[in-house]
Amino acid sequence: MRGAAIATVACALAAAVTPTEAAAQSRVPPAWPDAPRGTRGGAFDRLFDEDPRFVVWPMAAVLGDGTHEQRLNARLTWPAADTAPDFALHLFAGLAAGRDAYTRSGLRFDVSRNVGPAHVTGSAAIAGGFGEGPRQTITVTLGGGLPALRLEVRSTWFEGGRSASFRTLDPALPELPSTGRTDLSGHYTDGELNALHRLGRVALRVTAGHRFGGETGGTRQWMFGETDIPVWRRFGIVLAGGVRPERPELAQPGGRFAQVGLRVDFRSARKEPEAARPADVPPPAPAVVPIEPGVYLVRLRVPGARRVELKGDITDWEIVTLRRSTQHPDLWEETFRKPAGVYHVNIRVDGGDWAVPPGLVAVPDRFGGTVGVLDFPPTAKQEVNDAA
Amino acid sequence: MSTRSIASVALAYVFGLILGAGDALAQDARLKKRLDPQTAAAVGALVDSAGALGLPTEPLVQKALEGQSKGASGEAIVGAVRALIRDLATARDALGDDVDVDALRLAAAALAAGATPAQLERLRPHRSREAFAGGLAGLVYLMSRGVPADKSVDLITAMLDARLSAAEFVSLQRLVERDMMAGAPAAEAATVRAQALIRHGRVAGPGGGVRP
């Protein structure tokens, strides 16, 4: 357990403080204000430039044996983007009530990289808890795949604490027949395949998994579905059901379940998405929002996209994957550190051909194609190029 | 292309040959990292010589990086950088030495889109206006949508004469785009919308000001 903890923290810190390869080889020092995003040093530097996002999920579930459980989960995340940040930090807390009352809190680091069309991710989480669950847990996850289909391998170590519901995962530890409870320590590894499909703003996810190591009180194979339905502004409804794995670190019994929850999403007060436009209105130009002198947020509307990449003068023609905006699933955005000026850019949607972003003036690129002209205005505080 | 710009480009080539033959120590690290050694040396020499002539060099480096990212051959990259130097020099001749880098880049884009130096020269009297770069962007836009270069210059000149702001040039693009989606010919839509903006658009402050 201690070794796993040290390795987890070391990996997370190494990922956080190591400058990117681009920064190491660029002539531009990592902290220069005009260095493009992705070439600045230390992920922490960039991380705390971003707005955080705070999400709360109250949930209730009915389990296969007829019992009920209630949960309240909360998470504070930097950056606020909900997809594909290259580095993210989460502080989380959870309260479970039902058969087992358990409270836990901890932190998680996520790192991700693009490898060709695939997106490879890694995360490490460390948490502590009290109640009917483990005292310490560590979870390391590695994953990869396309936006619509991902494979993850998740290893969890947990130690200390007792539970009325979970069997020990370590056969060497003794049963406690006088209380009916067991000492809760062990380790297991799960493999999961996720398929994601979006119907407009509604996300549908199906997860199938298998447990490879450790004893389990529940099933070793599972499959369940989840859907997240945005309802109004910060609120969404989360529905889930199927067969889920036993996860002692969450005080989650395995087996059949049906769950309904609410998602309440608090984040920076950026502009709400515009109403639907008539069909004969041209696509809006990318919004360029001056954040501060030399820092601009570029936001594009690309309906139905699963992945949007940009390259141009603002990235030294290196490919940057845009984040899906937390405001609307059709909006994609990224922050760039560049002086005011006129820049040339292309975008690629879902791995297709490079093209001029919708709404930008196209000029010949002198290589047989075209580039879009994007203006970073010298005056701050006014959103320009925004047809919204 | 005027005699002066021909001389500038010729000088750039001569400087390039001299510098390219030697050790290109001053080469941009990005070029060395992303281009093959021969192409990096050739582009580096062109960049150095353009810099010696007072032309902006960052657009040239970016053009080379763009070519590399698009899989262009070394020959094509060097050719594109040369063509850009030529257009930047021509644009500077046409507009004057005091135009900013953004205006120069947009004017070079207009040349690449088919404008002539003489047509650019017609915009020269407006070069101190705050919306000048916006006007050049509008010119490039109209030409990219198929409006004849002469007609585009007429409209942009009229809008600059009316001291419209950069926002009005963005509006022009949006309105013309909408008209074209509704089936209007580009030149007709541009004429109607430009005249409407001149008549009813918000007029910028007196004098127009100089873009910082």
mmCIF file of C-alpha atoms in Angstrom, chain A residues 2 28 129 155 230-231 238 263 304 362:
data_model
loop_
_atom_site.group_PDB
_atom_site.id
_atom_site.type_symbol
_atom_site.label_atom_id
_atom_site.label_comp_id
_atom_site.label_asym_id
_atom_site.label_seq_id
_atom_site.Cartn_x
_atom_site.Cartn_y
_atom_site.Cartn_z
ATOM 1 C CA ARG A 2 2.740 2.442 0.961
ATOM 2 C CA VAL A 28 10.615 30.405 -26.615
ATOM 3 C CA GLY A 129 -12.586 7.996 4.496
ATOM 4 C CA SER A 155 -6.356 -0.753 -10.193
ATOM 5 C CA PRO A 230 -29.182 18.706 -19.401
ATOM 6 C CA VAL A 231 -32.423 20.191 -18.175
ATOM 7 C CA VAL A 238 -28.514 11.577 -14.478
ATOM 8 C CA ARG A 263 -26.337 17.164 -11.525
ATOM 9 C CA GLY A 304 -22.110 17.509 -33.670
ATOM 10 C CA ALA A 362 -10.305 32.217 -46.276
#
